[in-house]
Amino acid sequence: MPSILILRDNQYDPQYRNMRDVFVLGAGTTKYGKSHLSARELALEASKKALVESGIEPTDVQAGFIANAFSLSEKQGHLGPIIMSGLGIADVPASTIESACSSGASAIREAWVNIGAGIYDCMLVTGVEKVSQLDTITATTYFSFGSDYIFEGACGASFPGLYGSIARAHMSKYGTTEEQMANVSVKNHENGMLNPNAHFHKKITVDDVMNSIVVASPLKLYDACPFSDGAASAVLCSEGFMLKMNGHASEAIKIVASGRAGGTGALHQRPDLTTLNAAVLAGREAFKQAGLAPKDIDFLEVHDCFTIAELVALEDLGFYPRGEAAKATQEGQTRINGETPVNPSGGLKAKGHPVGATGVGQVVEVYEQLNSRAGHRQVKDARIALTHNVGATGGSCAVHIFEKN
Amino acid sequence: MLGNKCEKCQAEFFPPVNICRACKSIDLKPLEMPGAGKILSYTLQKESVAGFEEQEPMVFGLVELSNGVRLVAQIVDFPYESLKIGSKVKAVFRRVKADGPSGQIYYGYKFGPPRSPRETSATEE
């Protein structure tokens, strides 16, 4: 019988012919955590910060994308015109990009395409999520709508459960231990302590993680990222537009690669549960475009929705051979002062995970780090950074590489 | 569990597909899935999604059926401690979750041990 869990072997290789260079001119974020503000208020706060950082007026924005997944839980869809109207530029076209937890990076990617193709010179990308008005079961249910709901969520499987299954498969195949996974959480909480915008400012130990309540075995509460409210925003522009910005141009960072791939919506349709093929493909595409390799990356922001996800990300992107990211993390290689700093912002685990904002927030961290403005969590001599943002259990993934000249 | 089978390359699917994922043929016919399978991975889940509150904590697993088709299903009648990757399981017809707001009952598949306790005792009697 032929394999029915087949991965496409004729993966389309995008050509990006005649693409212009695209830059992040400025970026800003709200604090992540529980907020009394609505999605639109959070989005406007972050957008204004990004505009101020960029030194531009709202009227300079030619088009926008809003990254959001669950605004309907607040009984508000169609966020584009709501947010653009709030900025006084109602005539600017803006639509929502939704790809579950990777909505943010997908929106960055689409703005990159639009500017690179020469359609626009200046775009605003704002990611936002507001979920703290929901009780836990309702929030968990909303999140499960990002999986293959009829065949996963409707059978009772939540995201912690699906990632728990990934974790168990990884432990069985590579001997990864629960203590090793706990090290990811301890490290990210340590970094989050240094980030004033993080959801959590709490130092934790491996014992704290091991003794926290089981959410979906083998994952425990401290293996999981929180539900956060928050927004993050970035202004993307062409080289020509950037050069007109005088002083602000010196802080711009170049997007040297944008990789984007898909995977099956359902986890069970994958031949291997210990890897997200979308991340492998998006990472490969990004490294090829940039002409770089993992050794060239000064730090990464990866999608650690659960501790196991950070380990899988590092293996999918080629930073460590299969099954070896856990040991490297335990040895401290991924700490801010390690050889491969991962999630200096605190990651989804400690900085927080306002779904639509997460991928844009990773860009904010890159913008601050590459401009040496990250304070106590500054990665020394950071010049090239990578972001990795995953939708659901890997139905979508976007990988970007940034460079400061 | 009604899936389908590709008439051209014999690949089997659940849920049914419109185009064969292996050979891209559109010539497919319905096929009942085998009930027997094995556990690929599993978890004891304390927080589920709406409708499953009264069953928490619940066990669910990724199951590979004997024809290679994979799916997610709740695992029932199986002591969690004795569950292993590779454990053999069998599909059972069950009430899946809490009834809907107008009283509709949600029935579907779950997976249990190859021989349910009831079957075992019936045989012994």
Short mmCIF file of C-alpha atoms in Angstrom, two decimals:
data_model
loop_
_atom_site.label_atom_id
_atom_site.label_comp_id
_atom_site.label_asym_id
_atom_site.label_seq_id
_atom_site.Cartn_x
_atom_site.Cartn_y
_atom_site.Cartn_z
CA MET A 1 0.00 0.00 0.00
CA PRO A 2 1.43 3.43 -0.89
CA SER A 3 2.13 5.84 1.90
CA ILE A 4 -0.93 7.86 2.77
CA LEU A 5 1.03 10.11 5.11
CA ILE A 6 2.97 11.52 2.22
CA LEU A 7 4.80 14.83 2.27
CA ARG A 8 4.94 16.65 -1.00
CA ASP A 9 8.24 15.94 -2.69
CA ASN A 10 7.70 18.57 -5.37
CA GLN A 11 7.66 21.51 -2.92
CA TYR A 12 7.39 24.71 -4.96
CA ASP A 13 10.51 26.80 -4.73
CA PRO A 14 9.42 30.46 -4.83
CA GLN A 15 11.57 32.61 -7.06
CA TYR A 16 10.98 36.12 -5.69
CA ARG A 17 12.08 37.62 -8.99
CA ASN A 18 13.00 41.31 -8.92
CA MET A 19 11.94 41.72 -5.29
CA ARG A 20 12.98 45.00 -3.71
CA ASP A 21 14.69 45.04 -0.33
CA VAL A 22 12.27 45.54 2.57
CA PHE A 23 13.11 47.13 5.93
CA VAL A 24 11.57 47.36 9.39
CA LEU A 25 11.63 51.11 9.97
CA GLY A 26 10.28 51.02 13.50
CA ALA A 27 8.41 48.72 15.87
CA GLY A 28 6.64 48.92 19.19
CA THR A 29 4.64 46.81 21.61
CA THR A 30 2.23 47.08 24.50
CA LYS A 31 2.98 45.23 27.70
CA TYR A 32 1.77 41.63 27.42
CA GLY A 33 -0.47 40.17 30.13
CA LYS A 34 -4.00 40.65 31.38
CA SER A 35 -5.35 43.96 30.14
CA HIS A 36 -8.58 45.85 30.73
CA LEU A 37 -8.24 47.34 27.25
CA SER A 38 -10.13 46.04 24.22
CA ALA A 39 -8.38 44.66 21.14
CA ARG A 40 -8.78 47.92 19.26
CA GLU A 41 -7.32 49.97 22.12
CA LEU A 42 -4.34 47.63 22.44
CA ALA A 43 -3.82 47.69 18.68
CA LEU A 44 -3.91 51.48 18.55
CA GLU A 45 -1.43 51.79 21.42
CA ALA A 46 1.08 49.50 19.70
CA SER A 47 0.49 51.08 16.28
CA LYS A 48 1.15 54.57 17.62
CA LYS A 49 4.40 53.38 19.23
CA ALA A 50 5.53 51.86 15.92
CA LEU A 51 4.70 55.07 14.03
CA VAL A 52 6.59 57.20 16.57
CA GLU A 53 9.59 54.82 16.48
CA SER A 54 9.57 55.12 12.68
CA GLY A 55 9.31 58.89 12.75
CA ILE A 56 6.35 58.88 10.38
CA GLU A 57 2.80 60.24 10.45
CA PRO A 58 -0.24 57.94 10.09
CA THR A 59 -0.83 59.56 6.69
CA ASP A 60 2.48 58.08 5.46
CA VAL A 61 0.95 54.59 5.80
CA GLN A 62 -0.23 53.33 2.42
CA ALA A 63 -1.75 49.99 3.48
CA GLY A 64 -1.95 47.75 6.51
CA PHE A 65 -2.40 44.22 7.77
CA ILE A 66 -3.92 43.28 11.10
CA ALA A 67 -2.84 39.93 12.56
CA ASN A 68 -5.55 38.49 14.76
CA ALA A 69 -7.16 35.13 15.43
CA PHE A 70 -9.93 35.49 18.00
CA SER A 71 -11.46 38.96 17.74
CA LEU A 72 -14.88 37.37 17.26
CA SER A 73 -14.70 36.34 20.92
CA GLU A 74 -15.03 40.08 21.58
CA LYS A 75 -17.83 40.29 19.00
CA GLN A 76 -15.70 42.33 16.61
CA GLY A 77 -14.55 41.18 13.21
CA HIS A 78 -13.19 43.33 10.36
CA LEU A 79 -10.45 44.87 12.49
CA GLY A 80 -8.68 46.56 9.56
CA PRO A 81 -11.00 49.55 9.15
CA ILE A 82 -11.59 49.76 12.90
CA ILE A 83 -7.88 50.23 13.60
CA MET A 84 -7.12 52.39 10.57
CA SER A 85 -10.08 54.65 11.48
CA GLY A 86 -8.67 54.89 14.98
CA LEU A 87 -5.43 56.16 13.47
CA GLY A 88 -7.34 58.71 11.39
CA ILE A 89 -6.59 56.99 8.09
CA ALA A 90 -9.88 55.24 7.34
CA ASP A 91 -9.20 55.26 3.59
CA VAL A 92 -6.09 53.08 3.96
CA PRO A 93 -6.78 49.47 2.91
CA ALA A 94 -6.25 46.95 5.71
CA SER A 95 -7.42 43.39 6.16
CA THR A 96 -6.93 40.72 8.79
CA ILE A 97 -4.39 37.97 8.27
CA GLU A 98 -5.31 34.87 10.23
CA SER A 99 -3.19 31.75 10.49
CA ALA A 100 -3.80 30.87 14.15
CA CYS A 101 -0.72 31.49 16.32
CA SER A 102 1.39 32.38 13.27
CA SER A 103 -0.94 35.21 12.18
CA GLY A 104 1.70 37.80 13.18
CA ALA A 105 4.58 36.48 11.10
CA SER A 106 2.22 35.68 8.24
CA ALA A 107 1.14 39.36 8.21
CA ILE A 108 4.79 40.49 8.25
CA ARG A 109 5.40 38.10 5.38
CA GLU A 110 2.48 39.45 3.30
CA ALA A 111 3.58 43.05 3.88
CA TRP A 112 7.10 42.02 2.82
CA VAL A 113 5.64 40.57 -0.39
CA ASN A 114 3.60 43.72 -1.10
CA ILE A 115 6.50 46.11 -0.56
CA GLY A 116 9.01 43.82 -2.24
CA ALA A 117 6.78 43.59 -5.29
CA GLY A 118 6.68 47.39 -5.52
CA ILE A 119 2.96 47.80 -4.78
CA TYR A 120 3.44 49.87 -1.62
CA ASP A 121 6.37 51.73 -0.06
CA CYS A 122 5.16 51.89 3.53
CA MET A 123 2.91 49.47 5.40
CA LEU A 124 1.75 49.11 8.98
CA VAL A 125 1.50 45.59 10.40
CA THR A 126 -0.25 45.34 13.75
CA GLY A 127 -0.88 42.11 15.61
CA VAL A 128 -3.34 42.03 18.46
CA GLU A 129 -5.16 39.61 20.74
CA LYS A 130 -7.55 40.05 23.63
CA VAL A 131 -8.70 36.88 25.36
CA SER A 132 -8.61 37.54 29.11
CA GLN A 133 -12.36 38.19 29.14
CA LEU A 134 -12.82 34.45 28.45
CA ASP A 135 -12.76 31.75 31.15
CA THR A 136 -10.12 29.03 30.70
CA ILE A 137 -12.35 26.42 29.08
CA THR A 138 -13.77 28.94 26.61
CA ALA A 139 -10.29 30.22 25.75
CA THR A 140 -8.98 26.65 25.34
CA THR A 141 -11.96 25.90 23.09
CA TYR A 142 -11.34 29.00 20.97
CA PHE A 143 -7.68 28.00 20.61
CA SER A 144 -8.73 24.50 19.52
CA PHE A 145 -10.55 26.09 16.56
CA GLY A 146 -7.05 26.56 15.14
CA SER A 147 -6.54 22.78 14.96
CA ASP A 148 -8.46 20.44 12.64
CA TYR A 149 -11.42 21.02 14.93
CA ILE A 150 -13.85 18.33 13.71
CA PHE A 151 -11.26 15.57 14.01
CA GLU A 152 -9.20 16.90 16.95
CA GLY A 153 -11.05 19.47 19.10
CA ALA A 154 -14.42 17.80 18.68
CA CYS A 155 -12.85 14.55 19.96
CA GLY A 156 -11.81 16.49 23.07
CA ALA A 157 -8.20 17.22 22.13
CA SER A 158 -6.96 20.63 23.30
CA PHE A 159 -3.66 22.23 22.25
CA PRO A 160 -1.91 21.18 25.47
CA GLY A 161 -3.10 17.65 24.66
CA LEU A 162 -1.79 17.73 21.10
CA TYR A 163 1.58 19.15 22.19
CA GLY A 164 1.58 16.61 25.04
CA SER A 165 1.36 13.91 22.36
CA ILE A 166 4.28 15.52 20.51
CA ALA A 167 6.26 15.62 23.75
CA ARG A 168 5.62 11.97 24.53
CA ALA A 169 6.57 10.93 21.01
CA HIS A 170 9.80 13.00 21.29
CA MET A 171 10.63 11.46 24.67
CA SER A 172 10.02 7.98 23.30
CA LYS A 173 12.07 8.51 20.13
CA TYR A 174 15.00 10.55 21.50
CA GLY A 175 14.99 9.95 25.24
CA THR A 176 14.14 13.59 26.00
CA THR A 177 13.22 13.97 29.67
CA GLU A 178 10.67 16.10 31.50
CA GLU A 179 13.53 17.78 33.42
CA GLN A 180 15.19 18.74 30.16
CA MET A 181 11.95 20.31 28.91
CA ALA A 182 11.65 22.15 32.23
CA ASN A 183 15.00 23.82 31.51
CA VAL A 184 13.41 25.65 28.56
CA SER A 185 10.83 27.16 30.88
CA VAL A 186 13.39 28.11 33.55
CA LYS A 187 15.56 29.83 30.93
CA ASN A 188 12.67 31.72 29.33
CA HIS A 189 11.38 32.90 32.73
CA GLU A 190 14.90 34.08 33.54
CA ASN A 191 14.88 36.14 30.32
CA GLY A 192 11.34 37.39 30.92
CA MET A 193 12.54 38.87 34.24
CA LEU A 194 14.66 41.26 32.16
CA ASN A 195 11.84 42.29 29.81
CA PRO A 196 9.62 45.09 31.18
CA ASN A 197 6.88 44.20 28.64
CA ALA A 198 6.75 40.50 29.61
CA HIS A 199 3.57 38.88 30.99
CA PHE A 200 5.51 37.14 33.79
CA HIS A 201 8.30 38.50 35.94
CA LYS A 202 8.88 35.44 38.01
CA LYS A 203 11.99 33.36 38.45
CA ILE A 204 11.27 29.64 38.55
CA THR A 205 13.29 26.48 39.10
CA VAL A 206 13.24 23.04 37.46
CA ASP A 207 11.53 21.76 40.63
CA ASP A 208 8.79 24.40 40.29
CA VAL A 209 8.09 23.16 36.76
CA MET A 210 8.20 19.49 37.76
CA ASN A 211 5.85 20.11 40.70
CA SER A 212 3.34 22.26 38.82
CA ILE A 213 -0.01 20.66 38.01
CA VAL A 214 -0.26 18.37 35.02
CA VAL A 215 -2.08 20.03 32.12
CA ALA A 216 -1.68 17.27 29.54
CA SER A 217 0.89 14.68 30.51
CA PRO A 218 3.84 14.86 30.20
CA LEU A 219 3.31 18.65 30.02
CA LYS A 220 2.68 20.60 33.19
CA LEU A 221 1.40 24.11 33.81
CA TYR A 222 4.90 25.62 33.71
CA ASP A 223 5.59 23.87 30.40
CA ALA A 224 2.80 25.93 28.81
CA CYS A 225 2.64 29.54 27.69
CA PRO A 226 -0.15 31.72 29.13
CA PHE A 227 -3.18 33.24 27.43
CA SER A 228 -2.09 36.87 27.10
CA ASP A 229 -3.61 40.11 25.90
CA GLY A 230 -1.39 42.45 23.97
CA ALA A 231 -0.47 44.06 20.70
CA ALA A 232 2.70 44.62 18.70
CA SER A 233 3.24 46.68 15.61
CA ALA A 234 5.88 47.27 12.95
CA VAL A 235 6.30 49.68 10.05
CA LEU A 236 7.75 48.00 6.96
CA CYS A 237 9.05 50.05 4.06
CA SER A 238 11.08 50.07 0.86
CA GLU A 239 14.67 51.25 0.70
CA GLY A 240 13.63 54.45 -1.09
CA PHE A 241 11.12 55.32 1.62
CA MET A 242 13.64 54.53 4.37
CA LEU A 243 16.32 56.78 2.90
CA LYS A 244 13.90 59.73 3.01
CA MET A 245 13.53 59.24 6.76
CA ASN A 246 16.84 60.86 7.70
CA GLY A 247 17.64 60.04 11.33
CA HIS A 248 15.27 57.10 11.64
CA ALA A 249 16.89 55.25 8.74
CA SER A 250 19.89 54.47 10.94
CA GLU A 251 17.72 52.28 13.17
CA ALA A 252 16.04 50.39 10.34
CA ILE A 253 16.73 46.68 10.02
CA LYS A 254 16.70 44.75 6.78
CA ILE A 255 14.51 41.68 6.24
CA VAL A 256 17.02 39.43 4.49
CA ALA A 257 14.70 36.44 4.18
CA SER A 258 11.09 35.42 4.54
CA GLY A 259 10.25 31.71 4.45
CA ARG A 260 6.69 30.43 4.63
CA ALA A 261 5.33 26.91 4.46
CA GLY A 262 2.29 24.87 5.38
CA GLY A 263 1.65 21.51 6.98
CA THR A 264 -1.38 19.33 7.58
CA GLY A 265 -3.94 21.01 9.85
CA ALA A 266 -4.30 17.77 11.76
CA LEU A 267 -1.36 16.47 13.79
CA HIS A 268 -2.30 12.83 13.15
CA GLN A 269 -1.85 13.21 9.37
CA ARG A 270 1.92 13.59 9.78
CA PRO A 271 4.32 10.72 9.24
CA ASP A 272 6.49 11.90 12.17
CA LEU A 273 5.09 13.51 15.33
CA THR A 274 8.47 14.82 16.49
CA THR A 275 8.96 17.44 13.76
CA LEU A 276 6.86 20.21 12.20
CA ASN A 277 7.48 19.88 8.48
CA ALA A 278 6.22 23.44 7.86
CA ALA A 279 9.03 24.75 10.08
CA VAL A 280 11.63 22.62 8.31
CA LEU A 281 10.51 23.93 4.90
CA ALA A 282 10.10 27.58 5.98
CA GLY A 283 13.49 27.51 7.69
CA ARG A 284 15.20 25.94 4.70
CA GLU A 285 13.65 28.54 2.38
CA ALA A 286 14.72 31.42 4.64
CA PHE A 287 18.32 30.23 4.96
CA LYS A 288 18.54 29.70 1.19
CA GLN A 289 17.19 33.18 0.44
CA ALA A 290 19.55 34.83 2.90
CA GLY A 291 22.52 32.71 1.88
CA LEU A 292 23.11 32.04 5.57
CA ALA A 293 23.32 29.02 7.87
CA PRO A 294 22.35 28.52 11.54
CA LYS A 295 25.94 29.30 12.59
CA ASP A 296 25.51 32.86 11.22
CA ILE A 297 22.52 33.66 13.45
CA ASP A 298 23.35 35.71 16.57
CA PHE A 299 20.06 34.95 18.34
CA LEU A 300 16.59 33.53 17.67
CA GLU A 301 13.04 34.15 18.78
CA VAL A 302 11.18 30.84 18.41
CA HIS A 303 7.60 29.71 19.00
CA ASP A 304 7.78 28.08 22.44
CA CYS A 305 4.03 27.68 23.04
CA PHE A 306 5.10 24.65 25.09
CA THR A 307 8.60 23.78 26.23
CA ILE A 308 8.77 20.84 23.82
CA ALA A 309 8.00 23.26 20.95
CA GLU A 310 11.25 25.20 21.53
CA LEU A 311 13.29 21.98 21.37
CA VAL A 312 11.50 20.82 18.21
CA ALA A 313 11.97 24.32 16.68
CA LEU A 314 15.74 24.24 17.24
CA GLU A 315 15.93 20.82 15.60
CA ASP A 316 13.58 21.71 12.73
CA LEU A 317 15.63 24.83 11.93
CA GLY A 318 18.87 22.87 11.94
CA PHE A 319 20.48 24.51 15.00
CA TYR A 320 20.88 21.09 16.62
CA PRO A 321 20.72 17.52 15.29
CA ARG A 322 17.51 15.61 16.08
CA GLY A 323 17.21 14.81 19.75
CA GLU A 324 20.08 17.07 20.86
CA ALA A 325 18.38 20.40 21.57
CA ALA A 326 17.33 19.21 25.03
CA LYS A 327 20.90 18.51 26.11
CA ALA A 328 22.12 21.81 24.65
CA THR A 329 19.43 23.67 26.59
CA GLN A 330 20.36 21.85 29.78
CA GLU A 331 23.99 22.87 29.26
CA GLY A 332 22.93 26.54 28.99
CA GLN A 333 23.85 26.95 25.31
CA THR A 334 20.54 28.73 24.60
CA ARG A 335 20.80 31.29 27.41
CA ILE A 336 21.34 34.97 26.58
CA ASN A 337 25.09 34.63 27.10
CA GLY A 338 25.26 31.15 25.54
CA GLU A 339 26.49 30.17 22.08
CA THR A 340 22.96 30.23 20.59
CA PRO A 341 20.72 32.61 22.56
CA VAL A 342 17.07 31.57 22.15
CA ASN A 343 14.11 33.73 23.15
CA PRO A 344 15.97 36.53 24.98
CA SER A 345 12.56 38.29 25.18
CA GLY A 346 11.27 35.51 27.45
CA GLY A 347 9.51 33.80 24.55
CA LEU A 348 5.87 32.83 24.52
CA LYS A 349 6.42 31.15 27.88
CA ALA A 350 7.33 34.24 29.90
CA LYS A 351 6.90 37.23 27.62
CA GLY A 352 3.44 35.86 26.81
CA HIS A 353 1.38 34.74 23.84
CA PRO A 354 -1.22 37.25 22.62
CA VAL A 355 -1.83 35.03 19.58
CA GLY A 356 -2.13 37.55 16.73
CA ALA A 357 0.55 39.79 18.24
CA THR A 358 3.14 37.08 18.90
CA GLY A 359 4.83 36.99 15.48
CA VAL A 360 4.94 40.79 15.26
CA GLY A 361 6.23 40.96 18.84
CA GLN A 362 9.15 38.76 17.82
CA VAL A 363 10.03 41.43 15.25
CA VAL A 364 9.83 44.12 17.95
CA GLU A 365 12.35 42.14 20.01
CA VAL A 366 14.64 41.78 16.97
CA TYR A 367 14.33 45.53 16.28
CA GLU A 368 15.32 46.40 19.85
CA GLN A 369 18.11 43.82 20.06
CA LEU A 370 19.70 44.72 16.72
CA ASN A 371 19.64 48.39 17.74
CA SER A 372 21.31 47.51 21.09
CA ARG A 373 18.31 48.78 23.02
CA ALA A 374 17.32 45.58 24.85
CA GLY A 375 18.72 46.63 28.22
CA HIS A 376 19.75 43.81 30.56
CA ARG A 377 18.60 41.12 28.13
CA GLN A 378 20.79 42.50 25.32
CA VAL A 379 22.51 39.80 23.28
CA LYS A 380 26.10 40.95 22.88
CA ASP A 381 27.07 42.10 19.35
CA ALA A 382 23.76 40.93 17.88
CA ARG A 383 23.64 41.72 14.17
CA ILE A 384 21.67 38.88 12.54
CA ALA A 385 18.51 37.42 14.07
CA LEU A 386 15.91 34.81 13.14
CA THR A 387 12.23 34.57 14.06
CA HIS A 388 10.12 31.38 13.92
CA ASN A 389 6.35 31.60 14.37
CA VAL A 390 4.11 28.52 14.20
CA GLY A 391 0.36 28.21 13.64
CA ALA A 392 -1.37 25.51 15.69
CA THR A 393 0.58 22.22 15.68
CA GLY A 394 2.41 23.23 12.52
CA GLY A 395 -0.31 23.86 9.94
CA SER A 396 1.51 27.12 9.21
CA CYS A 397 5.01 28.40 9.81
CA ALA A 398 6.85 31.59 8.88
CA VAL A 399 10.58 32.08 9.40
CA HIS A 400 12.25 35.47 8.92
CA ILE A 401 15.87 36.54 9.07
CA PHE A 402 16.86 40.13 9.85
CA GLU A 403 20.13 41.96 9.56
CA LYS A 404 21.40 45.27 10.89
CA ASN A 405 23.88 46.93 8.55
CA MET B 1 -15.92 5.23 10.58
CA LEU B 2 -16.51 5.67 6.89
CA GLY B 3 -13.44 6.71 4.93
CA ASN B 4 -12.55 6.01 1.34
CA LYS B 5 -10.06 4.18 -0.85
CA CYS B 6 -8.28 5.18 -4.03
CA GLU B 7 -9.27 2.85 -6.86
CA LYS B 8 -6.02 3.58 -8.68
CA CYS B 9 -3.30 3.18 -6.02
CA GLN B 10 -5.30 1.52 -3.20
CA ALA B 11 -4.40 4.18 -0.56
CA GLU B 12 -6.99 4.45 2.22
CA PHE B 13 -8.18 7.60 3.97
CA PHE B 14 -10.12 8.78 6.98
CA PRO B 15 -11.70 11.29 6.89
CA PRO B 16 -12.55 10.65 3.22
CA VAL B 17 -10.67 12.82 0.70
CA ASN B 18 -11.77 14.23 -2.65
CA ILE B 19 -8.40 13.74 -4.32
CA CYS B 20 -6.05 10.86 -3.47
CA ARG B 21 -3.26 12.32 -1.36
CA ALA B 22 -0.78 9.77 -2.74
CA CYS B 23 -1.43 9.59 -6.51
CA LYS B 24 -3.85 12.55 -7.00
CA SER B 25 -6.50 10.33 -8.62
CA ILE B 26 -10.13 11.45 -8.22
CA ASP B 27 -11.42 7.88 -8.50
CA LEU B 28 -12.25 6.97 -4.89
CA LYS B 29 -14.91 4.80 -3.31
CA PRO B 30 -16.24 4.69 0.26
CA LEU B 31 -14.60 2.23 2.64
CA GLU B 32 -15.30 1.32 6.25
CA MET B 33 -12.17 1.73 8.39
CA PRO B 34 -10.87 -1.22 10.43
CA GLY B 35 -11.65 -0.82 14.13
CA ALA B 36 -8.33 -2.20 15.32
CA GLY B 37 -5.29 -0.03 15.84
CA LYS B 38 -2.34 0.84 18.05
CA ILE B 39 -1.33 3.88 20.11
CA LEU B 40 1.33 6.18 18.58
CA SER B 41 1.26 8.72 21.42
CA TYR B 42 -1.12 9.64 24.22
CA THR B 43 -1.77 12.13 26.97
CA LEU B 44 -3.77 12.53 30.17
CA GLN B 45 -5.49 15.85 29.63
CA LYS B 46 -6.74 17.83 32.63
CA GLU B 47 -8.21 20.75 30.70
CA SER B 48 -10.22 19.90 27.65
CA VAL B 49 -12.46 21.84 25.33
CA ALA B 50 -16.10 22.76 25.97
CA GLY B 51 -18.45 19.79 26.28
CA PHE B 52 -15.88 17.46 27.85
CA GLU B 53 -15.76 19.03 31.33
CA GLU B 54 -17.48 16.10 33.06
CA GLN B 55 -15.01 13.60 31.55
CA GLU B 56 -11.86 15.37 32.80
CA PRO B 57 -9.22 14.24 33.22
CA MET B 58 -9.51 12.43 29.93
CA VAL B 59 -7.04 10.32 28.01
CA PHE B 60 -6.72 10.71 24.30
CA GLY B 61 -4.29 9.25 21.89
CA LEU B 62 -3.01 9.33 18.35
CA VAL B 63 -4.09 5.99 16.94
CA GLU B 64 -2.78 4.19 13.89
CA LEU B 65 -5.37 1.83 12.45
CA SER B 66 -4.33 -1.54 11.04
CA ASN B 67 -4.49 -0.08 7.49
CA GLY B 68 -2.04 2.71 8.38
CA VAL B 69 -4.65 5.48 8.69
CA ARG B 70 -4.10 7.75 11.69
CA LEU B 71 -6.56 9.66 13.82
CA VAL B 72 -7.03 11.31 17.20
CA ALA B 73 -9.48 9.71 19.60
CA GLN B 74 -10.39 9.61 23.23
CA ILE B 75 -9.11 6.44 24.90
CA VAL B 76 -11.60 4.83 27.29
CA ASP B 77 -11.76 1.78 29.59
CA PHE B 78 -7.96 1.66 29.59
CA PRO B 79 -6.14 2.32 32.88
CA TYR B 80 -3.83 5.25 32.10
CA GLU B 81 -0.90 3.65 33.94
CA SER B 82 -1.01 0.57 31.71
CA LEU B 83 -1.15 2.57 28.47
CA LYS B 84 2.02 2.46 26.34
CA ILE B 85 3.12 3.61 22.91
CA GLY B 86 2.24 0.56 20.83
CA SER B 87 -0.72 -0.58 23.01
CA LYS B 88 -3.41 -2.27 20.92
CA VAL B 89 -6.81 -0.56 20.89
CA LYS B 90 -10.20 -1.05 19.26
CA ALA B 91 -12.88 1.42 18.15
CA VAL B 92 -16.03 1.64 20.27
CA PHE B 93 -19.27 3.55 19.61
CA ARG B 94 -19.91 6.05 22.39
CA ARG B 95 -21.64 9.23 23.46
CA VAL B 96 -18.78 11.67 22.79
CA LYS B 97 -19.51 14.74 24.89
CA ALA B 98 -22.21 16.68 26.71
CA ASP B 99 -25.53 16.97 24.88
CA GLY B 100 -26.17 20.05 22.78
CA PRO B 101 -28.32 23.01 23.91
CA SER B 102 -31.50 21.59 22.33
CA GLY B 103 -30.88 18.08 23.59
CA GLN B 104 -29.02 16.59 20.62
CA ILE B 105 -26.80 13.69 21.63
CA TYR B 106 -23.32 13.59 20.11
CA TYR B 107 -22.35 10.01 19.22
CA GLY B 108 -19.06 8.99 17.70
CA TYR B 109 -15.99 6.80 17.98
CA LYS B 110 -13.63 6.40 20.91
CA PHE B 111 -11.02 3.70 21.38
CA GLY B 112 -10.80 1.10 24.12
CA PRO B 113 -8.82 -2.04 24.89
CA PRO B 114 -9.00 -4.77 22.20
CA ARG B 115 -11.46 -6.66 24.38
CA SER B 116 -13.71 -4.45 26.48
CA PRO B 117 -14.40 -5.58 30.10
CA ARG B 118 -17.99 -6.39 29.14
CA GLU B 119 -16.91 -8.67 26.31
CA THR B 120 -14.36 -10.35 28.54
CA SER B 121 -16.89 -11.13 31.27
CA ALA B 122 -19.45 -12.33 28.71
CA THR B 123 -16.90 -14.77 27.33
CA GLU B 124 -15.97 -15.97 30.79
CA GLU B 125 -19.59 -16.58 31.66
#
